[in-house]
Tab-separated table of C-alpha atoms in Angstrom:
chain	number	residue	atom	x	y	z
A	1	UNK	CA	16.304	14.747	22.162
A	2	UNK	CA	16.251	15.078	18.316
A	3	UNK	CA	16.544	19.160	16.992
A	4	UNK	CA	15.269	19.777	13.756
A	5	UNK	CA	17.874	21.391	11.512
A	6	UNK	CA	16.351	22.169	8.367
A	7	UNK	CA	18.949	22.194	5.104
A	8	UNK	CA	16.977	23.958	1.923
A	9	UNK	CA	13.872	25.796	3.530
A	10	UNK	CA	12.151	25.783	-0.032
A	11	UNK	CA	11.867	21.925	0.623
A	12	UNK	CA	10.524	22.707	4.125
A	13	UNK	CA	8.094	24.938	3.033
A	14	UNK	CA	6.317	21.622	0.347
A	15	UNK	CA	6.448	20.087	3.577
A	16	UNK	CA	9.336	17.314	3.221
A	17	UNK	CA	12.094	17.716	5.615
A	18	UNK	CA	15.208	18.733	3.970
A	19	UNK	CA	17.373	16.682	6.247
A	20	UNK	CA	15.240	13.610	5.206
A	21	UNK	CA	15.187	14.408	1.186
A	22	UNK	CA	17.570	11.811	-0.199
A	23	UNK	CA	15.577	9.545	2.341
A	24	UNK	CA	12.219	10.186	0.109
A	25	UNK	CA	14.587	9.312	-3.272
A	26	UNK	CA	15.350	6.788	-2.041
A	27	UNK	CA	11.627	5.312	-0.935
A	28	UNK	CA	10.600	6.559	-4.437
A	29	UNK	CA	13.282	4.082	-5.922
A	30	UNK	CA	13.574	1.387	-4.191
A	31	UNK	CA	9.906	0.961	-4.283
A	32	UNK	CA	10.136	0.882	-8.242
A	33	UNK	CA	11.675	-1.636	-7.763
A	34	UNK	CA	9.376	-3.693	-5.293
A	35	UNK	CA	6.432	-3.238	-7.394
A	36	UNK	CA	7.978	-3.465	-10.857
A	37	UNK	CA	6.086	-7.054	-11.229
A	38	UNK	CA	2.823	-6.160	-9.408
A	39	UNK	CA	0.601	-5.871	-12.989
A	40	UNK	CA	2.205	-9.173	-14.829
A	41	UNK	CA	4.118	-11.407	-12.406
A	42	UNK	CA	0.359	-13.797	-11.297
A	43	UNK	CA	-0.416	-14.623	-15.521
A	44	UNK	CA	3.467	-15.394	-16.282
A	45	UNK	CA	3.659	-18.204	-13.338
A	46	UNK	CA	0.658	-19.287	-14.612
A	47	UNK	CA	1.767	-19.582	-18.222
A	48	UNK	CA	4.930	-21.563	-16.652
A	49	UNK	CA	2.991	-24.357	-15.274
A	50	UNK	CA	1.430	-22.996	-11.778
A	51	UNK	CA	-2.612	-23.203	-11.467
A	52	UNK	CA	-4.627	-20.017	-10.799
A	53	UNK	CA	-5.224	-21.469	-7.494
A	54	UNK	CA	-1.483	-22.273	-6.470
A	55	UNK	CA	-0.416	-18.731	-7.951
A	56	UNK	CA	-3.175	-16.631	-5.443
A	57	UNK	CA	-2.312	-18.859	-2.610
A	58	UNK	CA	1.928	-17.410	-3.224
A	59	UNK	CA	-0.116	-13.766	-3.292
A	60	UNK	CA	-0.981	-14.815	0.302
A	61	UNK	CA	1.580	-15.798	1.773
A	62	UNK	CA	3.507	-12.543	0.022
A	63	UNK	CA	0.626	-10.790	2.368
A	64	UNK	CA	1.149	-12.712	5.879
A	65	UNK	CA	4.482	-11.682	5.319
A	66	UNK	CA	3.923	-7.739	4.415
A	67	UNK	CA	1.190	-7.991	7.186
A	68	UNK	CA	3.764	-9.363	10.237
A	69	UNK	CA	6.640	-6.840	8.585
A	70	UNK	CA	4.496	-3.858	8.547
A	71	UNK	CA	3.264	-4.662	12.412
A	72	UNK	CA	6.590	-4.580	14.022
A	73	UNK	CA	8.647	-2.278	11.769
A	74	UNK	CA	8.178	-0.426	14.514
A	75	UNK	CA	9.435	-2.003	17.266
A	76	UNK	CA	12.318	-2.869	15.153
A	77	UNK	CA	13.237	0.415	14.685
A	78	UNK	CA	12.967	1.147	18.576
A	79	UNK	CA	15.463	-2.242	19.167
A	80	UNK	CA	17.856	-0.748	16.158
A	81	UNK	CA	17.723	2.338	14.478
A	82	UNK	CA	15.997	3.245	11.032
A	83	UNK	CA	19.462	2.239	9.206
A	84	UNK	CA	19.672	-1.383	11.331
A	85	UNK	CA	15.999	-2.193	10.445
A	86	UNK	CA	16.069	-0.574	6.802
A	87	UNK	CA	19.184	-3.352	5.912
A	88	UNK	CA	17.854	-6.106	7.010
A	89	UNK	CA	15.063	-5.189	5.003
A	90	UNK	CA	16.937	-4.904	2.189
A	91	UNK	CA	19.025	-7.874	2.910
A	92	UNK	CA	15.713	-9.767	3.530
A	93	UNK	CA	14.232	-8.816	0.342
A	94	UNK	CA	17.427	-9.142	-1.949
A	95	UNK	CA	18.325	-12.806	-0.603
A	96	UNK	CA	14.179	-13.285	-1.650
A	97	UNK	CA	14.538	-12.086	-5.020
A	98	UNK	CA	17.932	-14.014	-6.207
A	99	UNK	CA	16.413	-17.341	-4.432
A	100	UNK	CA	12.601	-16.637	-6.383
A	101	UNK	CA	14.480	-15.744	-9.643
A	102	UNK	CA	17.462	-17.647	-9.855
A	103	UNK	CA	15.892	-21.010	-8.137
A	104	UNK	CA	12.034	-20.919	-7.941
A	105	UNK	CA	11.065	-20.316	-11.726
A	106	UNK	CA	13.813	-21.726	-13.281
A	107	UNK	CA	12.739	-25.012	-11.622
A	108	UNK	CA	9.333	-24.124	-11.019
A	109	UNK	CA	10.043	-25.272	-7.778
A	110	UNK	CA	7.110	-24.372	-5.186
A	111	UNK	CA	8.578	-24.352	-2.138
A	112	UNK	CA	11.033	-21.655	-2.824
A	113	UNK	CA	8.595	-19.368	-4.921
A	114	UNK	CA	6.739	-19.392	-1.295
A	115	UNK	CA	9.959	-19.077	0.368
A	116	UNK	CA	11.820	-16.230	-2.043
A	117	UNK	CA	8.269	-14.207	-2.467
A	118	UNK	CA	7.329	-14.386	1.631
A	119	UNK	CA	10.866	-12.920	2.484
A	120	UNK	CA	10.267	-10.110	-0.346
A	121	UNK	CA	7.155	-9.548	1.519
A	122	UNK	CA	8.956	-9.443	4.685
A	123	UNK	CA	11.889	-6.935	3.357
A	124	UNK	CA	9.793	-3.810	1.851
A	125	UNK	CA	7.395	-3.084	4.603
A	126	UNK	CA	10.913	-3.336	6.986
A	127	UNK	CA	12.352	-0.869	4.730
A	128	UNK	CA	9.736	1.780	3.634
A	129	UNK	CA	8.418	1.439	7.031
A	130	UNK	CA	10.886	2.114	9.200
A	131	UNK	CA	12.035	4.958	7.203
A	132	UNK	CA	8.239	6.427	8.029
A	133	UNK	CA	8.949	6.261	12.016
A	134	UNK	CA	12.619	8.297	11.176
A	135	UNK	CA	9.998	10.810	9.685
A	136	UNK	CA	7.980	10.681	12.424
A	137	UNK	CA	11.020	10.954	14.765
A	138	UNK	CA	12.608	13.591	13.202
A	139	UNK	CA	10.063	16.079	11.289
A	140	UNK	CA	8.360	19.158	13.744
A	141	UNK	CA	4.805	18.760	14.736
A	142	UNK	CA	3.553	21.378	12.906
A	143	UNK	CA	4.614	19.787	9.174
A	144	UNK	CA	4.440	16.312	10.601
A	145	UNK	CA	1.125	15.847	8.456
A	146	UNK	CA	2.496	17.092	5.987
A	147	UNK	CA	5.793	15.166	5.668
A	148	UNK	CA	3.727	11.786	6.305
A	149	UNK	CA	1.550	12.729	3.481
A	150	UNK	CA	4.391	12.977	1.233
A	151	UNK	CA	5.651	9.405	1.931
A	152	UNK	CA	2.375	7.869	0.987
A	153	UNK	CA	2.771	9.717	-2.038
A	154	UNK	CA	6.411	8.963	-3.287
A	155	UNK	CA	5.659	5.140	-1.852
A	156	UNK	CA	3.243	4.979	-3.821
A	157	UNK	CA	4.734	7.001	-6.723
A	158	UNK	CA	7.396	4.444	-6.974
A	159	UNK	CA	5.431	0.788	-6.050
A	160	UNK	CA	2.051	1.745	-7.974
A	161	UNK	CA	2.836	4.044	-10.923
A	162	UNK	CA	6.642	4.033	-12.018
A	163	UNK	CA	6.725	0.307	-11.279
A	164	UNK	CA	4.201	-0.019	-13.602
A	165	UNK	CA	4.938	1.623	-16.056
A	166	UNK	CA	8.656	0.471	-16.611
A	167	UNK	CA	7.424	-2.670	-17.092
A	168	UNK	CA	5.266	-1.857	-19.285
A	169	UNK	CA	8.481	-1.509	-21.437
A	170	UNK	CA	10.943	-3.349	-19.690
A	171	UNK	CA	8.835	-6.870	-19.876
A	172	UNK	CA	8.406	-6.463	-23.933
A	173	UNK	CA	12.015	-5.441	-24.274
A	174	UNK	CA	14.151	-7.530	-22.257
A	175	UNK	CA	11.734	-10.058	-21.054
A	176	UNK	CA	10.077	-11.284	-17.526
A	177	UNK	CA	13.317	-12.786	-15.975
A	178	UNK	CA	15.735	-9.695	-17.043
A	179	UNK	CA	12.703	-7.336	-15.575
A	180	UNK	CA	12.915	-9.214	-12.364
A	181	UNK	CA	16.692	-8.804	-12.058
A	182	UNK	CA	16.500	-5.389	-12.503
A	183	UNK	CA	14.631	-4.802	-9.452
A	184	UNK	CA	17.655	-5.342	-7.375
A	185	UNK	CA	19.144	-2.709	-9.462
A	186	UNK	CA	16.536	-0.477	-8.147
A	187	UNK	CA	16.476	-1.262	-4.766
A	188	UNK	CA	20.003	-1.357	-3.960
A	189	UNK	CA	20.103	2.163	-5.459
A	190	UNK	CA	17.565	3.755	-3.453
A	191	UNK	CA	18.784	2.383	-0.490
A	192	UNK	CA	22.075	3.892	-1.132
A	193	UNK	CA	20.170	7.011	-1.180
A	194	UNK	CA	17.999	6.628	1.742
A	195	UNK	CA	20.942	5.009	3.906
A	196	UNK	CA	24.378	7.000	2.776
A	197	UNK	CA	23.546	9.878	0.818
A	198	UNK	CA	21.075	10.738	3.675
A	199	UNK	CA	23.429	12.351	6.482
A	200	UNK	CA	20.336	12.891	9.085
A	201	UNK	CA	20.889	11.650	12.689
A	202	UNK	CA	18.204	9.389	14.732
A	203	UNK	CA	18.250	8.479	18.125
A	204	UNK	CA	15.312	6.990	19.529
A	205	UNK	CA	13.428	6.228	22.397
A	206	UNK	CA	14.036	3.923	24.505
A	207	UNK	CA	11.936	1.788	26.229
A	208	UNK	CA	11.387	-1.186	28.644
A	209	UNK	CA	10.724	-4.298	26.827
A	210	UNK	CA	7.920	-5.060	28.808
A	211	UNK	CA	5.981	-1.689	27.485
A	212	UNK	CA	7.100	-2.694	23.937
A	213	UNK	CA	5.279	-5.870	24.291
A	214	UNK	CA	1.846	-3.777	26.060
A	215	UNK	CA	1.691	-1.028	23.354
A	216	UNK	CA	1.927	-3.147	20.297
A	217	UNK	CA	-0.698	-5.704	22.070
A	218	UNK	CA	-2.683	-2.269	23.099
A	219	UNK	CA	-2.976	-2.059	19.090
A	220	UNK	CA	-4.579	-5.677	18.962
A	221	UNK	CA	-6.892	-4.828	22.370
A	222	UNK	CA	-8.224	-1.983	21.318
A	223	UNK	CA	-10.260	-3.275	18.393
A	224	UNK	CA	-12.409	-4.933	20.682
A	225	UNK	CA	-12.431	-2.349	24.028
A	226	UNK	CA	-13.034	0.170	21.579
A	227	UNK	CA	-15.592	-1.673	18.686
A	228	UNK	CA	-15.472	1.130	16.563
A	229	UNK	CA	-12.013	1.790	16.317
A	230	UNK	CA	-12.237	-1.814	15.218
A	231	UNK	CA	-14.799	-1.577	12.232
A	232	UNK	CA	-12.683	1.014	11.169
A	233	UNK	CA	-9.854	-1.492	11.086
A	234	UNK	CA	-12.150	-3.857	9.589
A	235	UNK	CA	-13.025	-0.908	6.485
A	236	UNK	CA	-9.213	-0.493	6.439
A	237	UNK	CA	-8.691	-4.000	5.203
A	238	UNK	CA	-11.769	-3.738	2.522
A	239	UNK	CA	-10.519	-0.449	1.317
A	240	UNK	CA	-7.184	-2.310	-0.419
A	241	UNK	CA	-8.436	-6.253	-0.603
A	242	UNK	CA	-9.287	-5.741	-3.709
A	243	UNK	CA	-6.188	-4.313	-5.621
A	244	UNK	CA	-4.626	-6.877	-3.845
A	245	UNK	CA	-6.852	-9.282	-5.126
A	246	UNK	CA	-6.931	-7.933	-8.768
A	247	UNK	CA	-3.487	-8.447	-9.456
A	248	UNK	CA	-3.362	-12.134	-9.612
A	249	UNK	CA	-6.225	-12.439	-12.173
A	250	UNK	CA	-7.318	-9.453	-13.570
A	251	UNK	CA	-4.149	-8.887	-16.098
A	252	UNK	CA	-5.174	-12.909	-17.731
A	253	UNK	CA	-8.751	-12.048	-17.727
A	254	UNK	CA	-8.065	-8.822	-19.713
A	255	UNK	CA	-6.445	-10.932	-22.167
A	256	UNK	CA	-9.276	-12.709	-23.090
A	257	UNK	CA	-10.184	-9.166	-24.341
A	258	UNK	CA	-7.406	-8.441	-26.633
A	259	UNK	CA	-5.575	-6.476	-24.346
A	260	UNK	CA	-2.071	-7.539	-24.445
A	261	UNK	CA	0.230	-7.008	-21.369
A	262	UNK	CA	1.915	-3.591	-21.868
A	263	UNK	CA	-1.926	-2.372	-22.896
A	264	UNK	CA	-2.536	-3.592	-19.231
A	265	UNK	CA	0.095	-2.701	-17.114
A	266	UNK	CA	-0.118	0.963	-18.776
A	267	UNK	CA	-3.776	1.117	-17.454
A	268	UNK	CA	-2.741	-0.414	-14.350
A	269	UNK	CA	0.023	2.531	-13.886
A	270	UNK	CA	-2.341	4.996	-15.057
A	271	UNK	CA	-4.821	3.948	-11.930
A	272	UNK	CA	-2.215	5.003	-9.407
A	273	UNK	CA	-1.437	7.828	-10.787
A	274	UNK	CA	-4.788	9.140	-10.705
A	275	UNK	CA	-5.411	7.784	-7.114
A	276	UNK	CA	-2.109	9.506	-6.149
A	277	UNK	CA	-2.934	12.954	-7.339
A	278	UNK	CA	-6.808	12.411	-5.695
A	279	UNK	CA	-5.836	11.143	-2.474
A	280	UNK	CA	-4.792	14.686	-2.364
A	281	UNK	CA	-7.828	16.194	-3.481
A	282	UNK	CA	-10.529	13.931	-1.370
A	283	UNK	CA	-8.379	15.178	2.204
A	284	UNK	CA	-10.438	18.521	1.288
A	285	UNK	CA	-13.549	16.946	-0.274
A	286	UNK	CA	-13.753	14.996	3.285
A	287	UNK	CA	-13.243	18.365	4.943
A	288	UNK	CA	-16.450	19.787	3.243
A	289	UNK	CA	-18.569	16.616	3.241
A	290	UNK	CA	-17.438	14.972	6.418
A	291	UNK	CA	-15.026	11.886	6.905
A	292	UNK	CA	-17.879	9.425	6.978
A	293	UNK	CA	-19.923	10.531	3.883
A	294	UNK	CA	-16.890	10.764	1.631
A	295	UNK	CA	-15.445	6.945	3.086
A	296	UNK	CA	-19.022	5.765	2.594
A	297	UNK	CA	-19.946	6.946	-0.562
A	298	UNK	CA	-17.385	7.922	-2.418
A	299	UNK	CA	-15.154	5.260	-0.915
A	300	UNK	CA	-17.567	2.208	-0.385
A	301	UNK	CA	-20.294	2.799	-2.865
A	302	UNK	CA	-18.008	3.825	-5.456
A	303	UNK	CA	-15.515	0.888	-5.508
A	304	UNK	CA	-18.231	-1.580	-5.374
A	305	UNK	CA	-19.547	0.173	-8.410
A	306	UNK	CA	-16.336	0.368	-10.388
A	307	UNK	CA	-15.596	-2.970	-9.459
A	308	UNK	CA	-18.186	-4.488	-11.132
A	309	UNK	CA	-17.484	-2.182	-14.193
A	310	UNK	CA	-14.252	-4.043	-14.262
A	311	UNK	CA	-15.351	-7.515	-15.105
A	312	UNK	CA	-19.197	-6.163	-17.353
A	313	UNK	CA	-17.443	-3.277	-19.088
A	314	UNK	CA	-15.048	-5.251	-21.567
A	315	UNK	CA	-18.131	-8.019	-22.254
A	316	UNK	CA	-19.996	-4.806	-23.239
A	317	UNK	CA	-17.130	-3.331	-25.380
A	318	UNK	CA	-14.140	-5.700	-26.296
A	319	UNK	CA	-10.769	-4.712	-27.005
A	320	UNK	CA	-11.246	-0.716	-26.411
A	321	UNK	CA	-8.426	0.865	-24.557
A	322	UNK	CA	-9.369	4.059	-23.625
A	323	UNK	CA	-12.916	2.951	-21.954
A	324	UNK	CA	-10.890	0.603	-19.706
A	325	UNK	CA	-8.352	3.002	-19.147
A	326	UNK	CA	-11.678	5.437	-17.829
A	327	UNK	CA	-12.443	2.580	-16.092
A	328	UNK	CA	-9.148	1.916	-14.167
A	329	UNK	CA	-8.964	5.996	-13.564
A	330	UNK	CA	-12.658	5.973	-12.008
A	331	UNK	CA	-11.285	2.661	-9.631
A	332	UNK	CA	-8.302	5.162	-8.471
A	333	UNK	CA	-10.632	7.626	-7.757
A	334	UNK	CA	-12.550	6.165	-5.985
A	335	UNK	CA	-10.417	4.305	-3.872
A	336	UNK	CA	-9.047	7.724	-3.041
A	337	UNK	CA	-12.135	8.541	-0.809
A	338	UNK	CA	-10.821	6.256	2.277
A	339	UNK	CA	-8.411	8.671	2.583
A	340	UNK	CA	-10.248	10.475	5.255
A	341	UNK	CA	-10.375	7.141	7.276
A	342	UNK	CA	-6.819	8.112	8.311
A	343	UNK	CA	-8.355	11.019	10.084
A	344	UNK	CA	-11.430	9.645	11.648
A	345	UNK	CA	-10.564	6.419	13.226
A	346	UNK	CA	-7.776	8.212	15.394
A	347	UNK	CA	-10.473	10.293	16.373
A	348	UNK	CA	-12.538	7.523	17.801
A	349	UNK	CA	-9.735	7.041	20.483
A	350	UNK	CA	-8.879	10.408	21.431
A	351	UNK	CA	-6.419	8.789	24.486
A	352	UNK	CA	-5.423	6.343	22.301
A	353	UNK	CA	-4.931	7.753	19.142
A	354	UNK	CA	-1.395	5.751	18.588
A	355	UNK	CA	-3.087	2.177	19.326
A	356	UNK	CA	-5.882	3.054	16.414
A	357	UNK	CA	-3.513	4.364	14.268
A	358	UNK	CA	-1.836	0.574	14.857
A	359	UNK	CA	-5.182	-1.173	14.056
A	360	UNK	CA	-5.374	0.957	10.594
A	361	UNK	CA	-1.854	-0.451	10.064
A	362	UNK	CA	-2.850	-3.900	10.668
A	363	UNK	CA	-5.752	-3.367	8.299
A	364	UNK	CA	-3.118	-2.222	5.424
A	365	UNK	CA	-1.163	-4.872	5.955
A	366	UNK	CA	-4.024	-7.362	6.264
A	367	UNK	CA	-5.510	-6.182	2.882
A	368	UNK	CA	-2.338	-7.878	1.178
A	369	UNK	CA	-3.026	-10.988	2.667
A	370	UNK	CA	-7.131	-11.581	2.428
A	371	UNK	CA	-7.610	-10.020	-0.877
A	372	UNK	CA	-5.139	-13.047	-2.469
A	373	UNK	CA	-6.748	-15.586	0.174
A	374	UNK	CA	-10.193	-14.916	-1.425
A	375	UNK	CA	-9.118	-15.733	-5.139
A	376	UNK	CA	-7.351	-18.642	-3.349
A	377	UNK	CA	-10.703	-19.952	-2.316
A	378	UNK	CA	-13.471	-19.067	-4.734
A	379	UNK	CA	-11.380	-18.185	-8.171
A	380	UNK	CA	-12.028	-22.376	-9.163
A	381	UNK	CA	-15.520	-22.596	-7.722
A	382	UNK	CA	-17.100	-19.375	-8.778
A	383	UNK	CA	-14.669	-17.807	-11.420
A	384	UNK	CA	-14.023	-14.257	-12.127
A	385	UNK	CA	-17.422	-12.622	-12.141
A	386	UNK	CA	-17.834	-14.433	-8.506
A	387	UNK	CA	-14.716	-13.108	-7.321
A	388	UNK	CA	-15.872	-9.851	-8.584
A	389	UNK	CA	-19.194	-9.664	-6.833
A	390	UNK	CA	-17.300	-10.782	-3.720
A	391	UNK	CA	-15.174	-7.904	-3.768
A	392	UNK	CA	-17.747	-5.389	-4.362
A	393	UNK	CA	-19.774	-6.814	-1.715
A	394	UNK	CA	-17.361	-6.285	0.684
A	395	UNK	CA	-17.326	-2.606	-0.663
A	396	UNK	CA	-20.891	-2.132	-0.702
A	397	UNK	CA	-20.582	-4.123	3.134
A	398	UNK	CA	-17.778	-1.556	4.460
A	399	UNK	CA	-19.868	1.599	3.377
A	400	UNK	CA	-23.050	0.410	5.711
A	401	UNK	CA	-19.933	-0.306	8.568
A	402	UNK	CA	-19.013	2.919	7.798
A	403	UNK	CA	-22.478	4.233	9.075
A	404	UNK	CA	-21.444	3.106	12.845
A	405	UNK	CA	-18.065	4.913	13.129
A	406	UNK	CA	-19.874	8.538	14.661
A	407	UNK	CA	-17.089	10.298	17.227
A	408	UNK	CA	-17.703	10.186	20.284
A	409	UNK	CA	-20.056	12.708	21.746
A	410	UNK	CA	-19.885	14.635	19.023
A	411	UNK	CA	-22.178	15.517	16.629
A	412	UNK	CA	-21.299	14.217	13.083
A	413	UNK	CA	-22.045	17.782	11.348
A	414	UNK	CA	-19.049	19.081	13.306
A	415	UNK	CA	-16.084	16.921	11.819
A	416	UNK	CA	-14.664	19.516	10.098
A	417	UNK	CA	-13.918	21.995	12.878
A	418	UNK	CA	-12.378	18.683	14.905
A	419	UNK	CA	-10.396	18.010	12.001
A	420	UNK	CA	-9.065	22.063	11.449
A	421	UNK	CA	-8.994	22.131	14.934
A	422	UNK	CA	-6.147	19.029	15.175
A	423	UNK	CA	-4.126	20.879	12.500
């Protein structure tokens, strides 16, 4: 059995586990350098030769990939350890990156942009995701929320805002091929923090294969024993489809605008960092309003809104930076107001709070995969306003699916006290 030995107790007391520290680092910096092309990488293929069409479909592949990666990083971590599981992710997604960069674009050869991108898919969930079980292994019950909360926010610290943002310089000064390179730079460093530097011991669990193979099909199951808990799932996958989805065309369409790429990707970064900072902030507003007001309104009803704002607001105003940048910073916001989904759809399992919490992983995952798919299918047909209407009608659809996820016995009015009373 694993004893907690904590090293700096001011680092306890933010809630990160001082014997896991350097492991945080190193999520923060190794995810810099997974998401270092997130904002730019869709209009550069395209300006090589690829067609909108053929560039979204890469996007969705890159998402089966994250999606199957993110599914079994647990079991992988129950076969091998956190350190096994977190190299081969690395491995996975270095041997990606040199055979995209050094093969695919040079040659513009398809098969191994699909081949190098889908195994840099595979390798960050594998990493960042096994590292979230060692928390979970290792990190007392009592801070446990805490702790978990704090990888979410350095993940996405490092993948949404930093990676942003360094591009924002890195692609003007040394170009989109010397950028790309660099992200093995990053990763290999982080994982030299998260892998040596950090000293902490695991041992796991083990378990029969055969109850492997039931609990992660009891997270499939579930979805349809329990319906709710699989609406929730389904609002899980809406929540993100869209960023996912915006990444391929939004940065060309901007251009038509004026906006040149560092403009962009300095918006882009600016959105995370807002959404970061509010994620925080809308755990308490869901406290005082109740999960499923905040997920529906602020959440569903909001992001449809600001979605649409995306693709009317620069007809209405052209080339003005700081009205798209309110723009982007409204989108962060509200995408912040799921955050409270993380709480509820447990709750609609109470015995089976591990399998839900699978199906809300499935949904993250998922999101990667359908938000590319539908550019893949409708970007030629109905173009970027159609796209656009697509994805906030799947916002405005997941708020009235948010109206049918009510606990169980429980009156709605009282989800606050449940929620105080499971800290």
């Amino acid at each position: 059995m694993n004893t907690y030995n904590p090293k700096y107790p001011f680092i306890d007391k933010m809630g990160i586990p001082s014997n896991l520290f350097w492991g945080y680092i190193g999520i923060i910096v190794f995810m810099i350098g997974d998401g270092l092309e997130q904002g730019w990488l869709s209009p550069y293929l395209v300006e090589q030769g690829l067609t909108m069409e053929k560039s979204a479909f890469l996007f969705t592949v890159y998402g089966v990939t994250v999606s199957v990666s993110s599914w079994f990083s647990g079991v992988f971590v129950q076969n091998w350890g956190p350190r096994k599981a977190m190299t081969y992710g690395l491995v996975s997604f270095i041997i990606g990156s040199i055979a995209f960069i050094a093969i695919g674009i040079p040659q513009m050869n398809y098969s191994i942009l699909l081949l190098g991108y889908a195994l840099r898919g595979f390798g960050y969930p594998l990493f960042a995701y096994s590292f979230l079980v060692w928390v979970s292994y290792r990190t007392p019950q009592n801070m446990l929320g805490r702790a978990v909360g704090w990888f979410w926010f350095v993940f996405e610290l490092g993948l949404s805002v930093i990676g942003a943002f360094y591009s924002s310089y890195a692609v003007t000064a040394i170009g989109e091929i010397a950028t790309l390179w660099s992200a093995l730079v990053f990763v290999v460093v982080g994982s030299i923090f998260a892998l040596i530097v950090n000293k902490d011991k695991f041992e796991g669990q083990k378990t029969a294969s055969d109850s492997k193979v039931k609990e992660l099909l009891k997270g499939v199951t579930i979805a349809f024993e329990n319906p709710k808990v699989g609406i929730g799932g389904v609002v899980k996958i809406i929540n993100s489809t869209a960023k996912f989805g915006f990444v391929i065309f939004l940065p060309t369409y901007m251009t038509k605008f004026g906006f040149s790429v560092s403009e962009w990707l300095k918006i882009w970064g600016t959105l995370f960092f807002v959404n970061i900072v509010f994620n925080i902030i809308f755990g308490i507003v869901g406290d005082k309003l109740g999960w499923k007001n905040t997920i529906m309104w602020f959440g569903g009803v909001g992001c449809g809104i600001v979605t649409l704002a995306f693709y009317y607001v620069p007809q209405l105003v052209g080339h003005n930076y700081w009205t798209m940048l309110l723009v982007a910073c409204c989108y962060g916001v509200t995408m912040a107001g799921y955050v409270p989904l993380t709480a509820l759809v447990p709750s609609l399992a109470p015995d089976n709070k591990g399998a839900a919490m699978s199906v809300l992983n499935l949904g993250s995952g998922l999101a990667a995969f359908v938000g590319p798919l539908i550019v893949t299918l409708f970007i030629g047909s109905l173009g970027v306003g159609g796209v656009m209407w697509i994805f906030a009608g799947l916002y405005f659809l997941g708020a009235f699916l948010t109206k049918f996820l009510t606990l169980p016995t429980v009156d709605e009015t009282t989800e606050d006290e449940l929620l105080r009373q499971a800290n």
